[in-house]
Amino acid sequence: MRVTVRLFARLRDIAGAAELQREVGDGATLRTVWHALAREFPELERYTASISGAVNEEYARMDARVNDGDEVAFLPPVSGG
Amino acid sequence: MHAISAYPLDVAAVIAEVSRATCGAVATFVGTTRDHNQRRRVLYLEYEAYEPLAIRCFERIEAEARERWPEVGLAIHHRIGRVDVGAPSVVIAAASPHRADAFATARYAIERVKQIAPIWKREYFEGGEHWIEGAVAHPDDQVARQAALARACG
């Protein structure tokens, strides 16, 4: 199945794209999508302990399942205000 | 009531959104770009947001505030894009029948924005630029929420 991955701030800079389309296996979770991405872009690895995840524009735990067509997002530590 | 905007923020317009005849107080917080940070001269900031999630976060912060202060009205407007020194990056207005709850709500809201809103600032300073990375965003983290409440009620 296929998901859209959105990346922000430094994560976007590292990947060189704000949005990616990626094939993921059945039973994939936010965590498995992240780890596949970190293999592709090794500089992402150091964010593994500090990212937050979202599925379809809602915060989600990293063990949340993703489904075909979902929009998943990975968020580095925030700095609004 | 809540907004992410690529255009300069209008403080009076945010106040007007929450003002009610039943309210005797409107407290505002305006966050602006400071000209220095960690001994560097800051030229400007550039903000980015995951907009739909940011708006949902603002709605969540409003709902949290109402649990504690049931009579308050709250509006949160945040800039994206380039924000020059002295210009507002965030405007929060909290209205309440009495001032204590309005002040507390405005403080609570900015603390929660900094904890959970999916917004990032990139600092452009003399000699370079870098992303600022603050809080790891965990909206359900009750410890963080209690810390924000403690600051609001301090």
Coordinates of N, CA, C and O in Angstrom, one line a residue, chain A residues 1-80:
Chain A
M1 N 0.8 -1.2 0.0 CA 0.0 0.0 0.0 C 0.9 1.3 0.0 O 2.1 1.2 0.3
R2 N 0.2 2.4 -0.3 CA 1.0 3.6 -0.5 C 0.5 4.7 0.5 O -0.7 4.9 0.7
V3 N 1.5 5.4 1.0 CA 1.2 6.5 1.9 C 1.9 7.7 1.5 O 2.9 7.7 0.8
T4 N 1.4 8.9 1.9 CA 2.0 10.1 1.7 C 2.7 10.5 3.0 O 2.1 10.4 4.1
V5 N 4.0 10.8 2.9 CA 4.8 11.2 4.1 C 5.1 12.7 4.0 O 5.6 13.2 3.0
R6 N 4.7 13.4 5.1 CA 5.0 14.8 5.2 C 6.1 15.1 6.2 O 6.0 14.5 7.3
L7 N 7.0 15.9 5.9 CA 8.1 16.2 6.7 C 8.2 17.7 6.9 O 7.9 18.5 6.0
F8 N 8.7 18.1 8.1 CA 8.7 19.5 8.4 C 10.1 20.0 9.0 O 10.8 19.1 9.5
A9 N 10.3 21.2 8.8 CA 11.5 21.9 9.4 C 12.8 21.2 9.0 O 13.0 20.9 7.8
R10 N 13.6 20.8 10.0 CA 14.9 20.2 9.7 C 14.7 18.8 9.0 O 15.5 18.4 8.2
L11 N 13.6 18.1 9.3 CA 13.4 16.8 8.7 C 13.2 17.0 7.2 O 13.7 16.2 6.4
R12 N 12.5 18.0 6.8 CA 12.3 18.3 5.4 C 13.6 18.7 4.7 O 13.9 18.2 3.6
D13 N 14.4 19.5 5.4 CA 15.7 19.8 4.9 C 16.6 18.6 4.6 O 17.2 18.4 3.6
I14 N 16.6 17.6 5.6 CA 17.4 16.4 5.5 C 16.9 15.6 4.3 O 17.7 15.1 3.5
A15 N 15.6 15.4 4.2 CA 15.1 14.6 3.1 C 15.1 15.3 1.7 O 15.0 14.7 0.7
G16 N 15.2 16.6 1.8 CA 15.1 17.4 0.6 C 13.7 17.4 -0.1 O 13.6 17.8 -1.3
A17 N 12.7 17.1 0.7 CA 11.3 17.2 0.2 C 10.4 17.3 1.3 O 10.6 16.8 2.4
A18 N 9.3 18.1 1.1 CA 8.3 18.3 2.1 C 7.3 17.1 2.1 O 6.6 16.9 3.1
E19 N 7.2 16.4 1.0 CA 6.2 15.4 0.8 C 6.8 14.3 -0.1 O 7.4 14.5 -1.1
L20 N 6.6 13.0 0.4 CA 7.1 11.9 -0.3 C 6.0 10.8 -0.4 O 5.1 10.8 0.4
Q21 N 6.0 10.1 -1.5 CA 5.1 8.9 -1.6 C 5.9 7.7 -1.4 O 7.0 7.5 -2.0
R22 N 5.5 6.8 -0.5 CA 6.2 5.6 -0.2 C 5.3 4.4 -0.1 O 4.2 4.4 0.4
E23 N 5.9 3.3 -0.6 CA 5.2 2.0 -0.5 C 5.5 1.4 0.9 O 6.7 1.4 1.3
V24 N 4.5 0.9 1.6 CA 4.7 0.3 2.9 C 4.0 -1.1 2.9 O 3.0 -1.3 2.2
G25 N 4.5 -2.0 3.8 CA 3.9 -3.3 3.8 C 2.7 -3.3 4.6 O 2.4 -2.4 5.4
D26 N 1.9 -4.4 4.5 CA 0.7 -4.6 5.3 C 1.1 -4.6 6.8 O 2.1 -5.1 7.1
G27 N 0.3 -4.0 7.6 CA 0.6 -4.0 9.0 C 1.6 -2.9 9.4 O 2.0 -2.9 10.6
A28 N 1.9 -2.1 8.5 CA 2.9 -1.0 8.8 C 2.3 -0.1 9.9 O 1.1 0.2 10.0
T29 N 3.2 0.4 10.7 CA 2.9 1.4 11.7 C 3.7 2.7 11.4 O 4.6 2.7 10.6
L30 N 3.4 3.7 12.2 CA 4.2 5.0 12.0 C 5.6 4.6 12.2 O 6.5 5.2 11.5
R31 N 5.9 3.8 13.2 CA 7.3 3.5 13.5 C 8.0 2.8 12.4 O 9.2 3.1 12.1
T32 N 7.3 1.8 11.7 CA 8.0 1.1 10.6 C 8.2 2.1 9.4 O 9.2 2.0 8.7
V33 N 7.3 3.0 9.2 CA 7.5 4.0 8.1 C 8.7 4.9 8.5 O 9.5 5.2 7.6
W34 N 8.8 5.3 9.7 CA 9.9 6.1 10.1 C 11.2 5.4 9.9 O 12.2 6.0 9.4
H35 N 11.3 4.2 10.4 CA 12.6 3.5 10.3 C 13.0 3.3 8.8 O 14.2 3.4 8.5
A36 N 12.0 3.0 8.0 CA 12.3 2.9 6.5 C 12.9 4.2 6.0 O 13.9 4.2 5.2
L37 N 12.3 5.3 6.5 CA 12.8 6.6 6.0 C 14.2 6.9 6.5 O 15.0 7.5 5.8
A38 N 14.4 6.5 7.8 CA 15.7 6.7 8.4 C 16.8 5.9 7.7 O 18.0 6.3 7.7
R39 N 16.4 4.7 7.2 CA 17.4 4.0 6.4 C 17.7 4.7 5.1 O 18.9 4.7 4.6
E40 N 16.7 5.3 4.5 CA 16.9 6.0 3.3 C 17.7 7.3 3.5 O 18.5 7.7 2.6
F41 N 17.4 8.0 4.6 CA 18.1 9.3 4.9 C 18.7 9.1 6.3 O 18.1 9.5 7.3
P42 N 19.9 8.6 6.4 CA 20.5 8.3 7.7 C 20.6 9.4 8.7 O 20.6 9.2 9.9
E43 N 20.7 10.6 8.2 CA 20.7 11.8 9.1 C 19.4 11.9 9.9 O 19.4 12.6 11.0
L44 N 18.4 11.3 9.5 CA 17.1 11.3 10.3 C 17.2 10.5 11.6 O 16.5 10.8 12.5
E45 N 18.1 9.6 11.6 CA 18.2 8.6 12.7 C 18.3 9.3 14.1 O 17.6 8.9 15.0
R46 N 19.0 10.4 14.2 CA 19.2 11.0 15.5 C 17.9 11.7 16.0 O 17.8 12.1 17.1
Y47 N 16.9 11.7 15.2 CA 15.6 12.2 15.6 C 14.7 11.1 16.1 O 13.5 11.4 16.6
T48 N 15.1 9.9 16.1 CA 14.2 8.8 16.4 C 13.5 8.9 17.8 O 12.4 8.6 18.0
A49 N 14.3 9.4 18.8 CA 13.8 9.6 20.1 C 13.0 10.8 20.3 O 12.3 11.0 21.4
S50 N 13.0 11.8 19.4 CA 12.4 13.1 19.7 C 11.3 13.5 18.7 O 10.7 14.6 18.8
I51 N 11.0 12.6 17.7 CA 9.9 13.0 16.8 C 8.5 12.7 17.4 O 8.4 11.8 18.2
S52 N 7.6 13.4 16.9 CA 6.2 13.1 17.1 C 5.6 12.6 15.7 O 6.1 13.0 14.7
G53 N 4.5 11.8 15.8 CA 3.9 11.4 14.5 C 2.5 11.8 14.4 O 1.8 12.1 15.4
A54 N 2.0 11.9 13.2 CA 0.6 12.2 13.0 C 0.1 11.3 11.8 O 0.9 11.0 10.9
V55 N -1.2 10.9 11.9 CA -1.8 10.2 10.8 C -3.1 11.0 10.4 O -3.9 11.3 11.3
N56 N -3.2 11.4 9.2 CA -4.4 12.1 8.7 C -4.7 13.3 9.5 O -5.8 13.5 10.0
E57 N -3.6 14.1 9.8 CA -3.7 15.4 10.4 C -4.2 15.3 11.9 O -4.8 16.3 12.4
E58 N -3.9 14.2 12.5 CA -4.1 14.0 14.0 C -2.9 13.4 14.6 O -2.3 12.5 14.0
Y59 N -2.5 13.9 15.8 CA -1.4 13.3 16.5 C -1.7 11.8 16.7 O -2.8 11.4 16.9
A60 N -0.7 10.9 16.5 CA -0.9 9.5 16.7 C 0.4 8.9 17.4 O 1.5 9.5 17.2
R61 N 0.2 7.8 18.1 CA 1.3 7.2 18.7 C 2.1 6.5 17.6 O 1.6 6.1 16.5
M62 N 3.4 6.2 17.9 CA 4.3 5.6 16.9 C 3.9 4.2 16.6 O 4.3 3.6 15.5
D63 N 3.1 3.5 17.4 CA 2.6 2.2 17.1 C 1.3 2.2 16.4 O 0.7 1.1 16.2
A64 N 0.8 3.4 16.0 CA -0.5 3.4 15.3 C -0.3 2.8 13.9 O 0.7 3.0 13.2
R65 N -1.3 2.0 13.5 CA -1.3 1.4 12.1 C -1.5 2.5 11.1 O -2.3 3.4 11.3
V66 N -0.9 2.3 9.9 CA -1.3 3.2 8.8 C -1.9 2.3 7.7 O -1.7 1.1 7.6
N67 N -2.8 3.0 7.0 CA -3.6 2.4 5.9 C -3.3 3.0 4.6 O -2.8 4.1 4.5
D68 N -3.6 2.3 3.5 CA -3.4 2.7 2.2 C -4.1 4.1 2.0 O -5.2 4.3 2.4
G69 N -3.3 5.0 1.4 CA -3.8 6.4 1.2 C -3.7 7.3 2.3 O -4.0 8.5 2.2
D70 N -3.2 6.9 3.5 CA -3.0 7.8 4.6 C -2.0 8.8 4.4 O -1.0 8.6 3.6
E71 N -2.2 10.0 5.0 CA -1.1 11.0 5.1 C -0.5 10.8 6.5 O -1.1 11.1 7.5
V72 N 0.8 10.5 6.5 CA 1.5 10.4 7.8 C 2.5 11.6 7.8 O 2.9 12.1 6.8
A73 N 2.7 12.1 9.0 CA 3.6 13.2 9.2 C 4.6 12.9 10.3 O 4.2 12.3 11.3
F74 N 5.8 13.4 10.2 CA 6.8 13.3 11.2 C 7.2 14.7 11.6 O 7.6 15.5 10.7
L75 N 7.2 15.0 12.9 CA 7.4 16.3 13.4 C 8.6 16.4 14.3 O 8.6 15.7 15.4
P76 N 9.6 17.2 14.0 CA 10.7 17.3 15.0 C 10.2 18.2 16.2 O 9.1 18.7 16.1
P77 N 11.1 18.3 17.2 CA 10.6 19.1 18.4 C 10.2 20.5 17.9 O 10.8 21.1 17.1
V78 N 9.1 20.9 18.5 CA 8.4 22.1 18.0 C 9.0 23.4 18.7 O 9.6 23.4 19.7
S79 N 8.8 24.5 18.0 CA 9.3 25.8 18.5 C 8.4 27.0 18.1 O 8.9 28.0 17.7
G80 N 7.1 26.8 18.3 CA 6.2 27.9 18.0 C 6.3 28.9 19.1 O 6.9 28.8 20.1

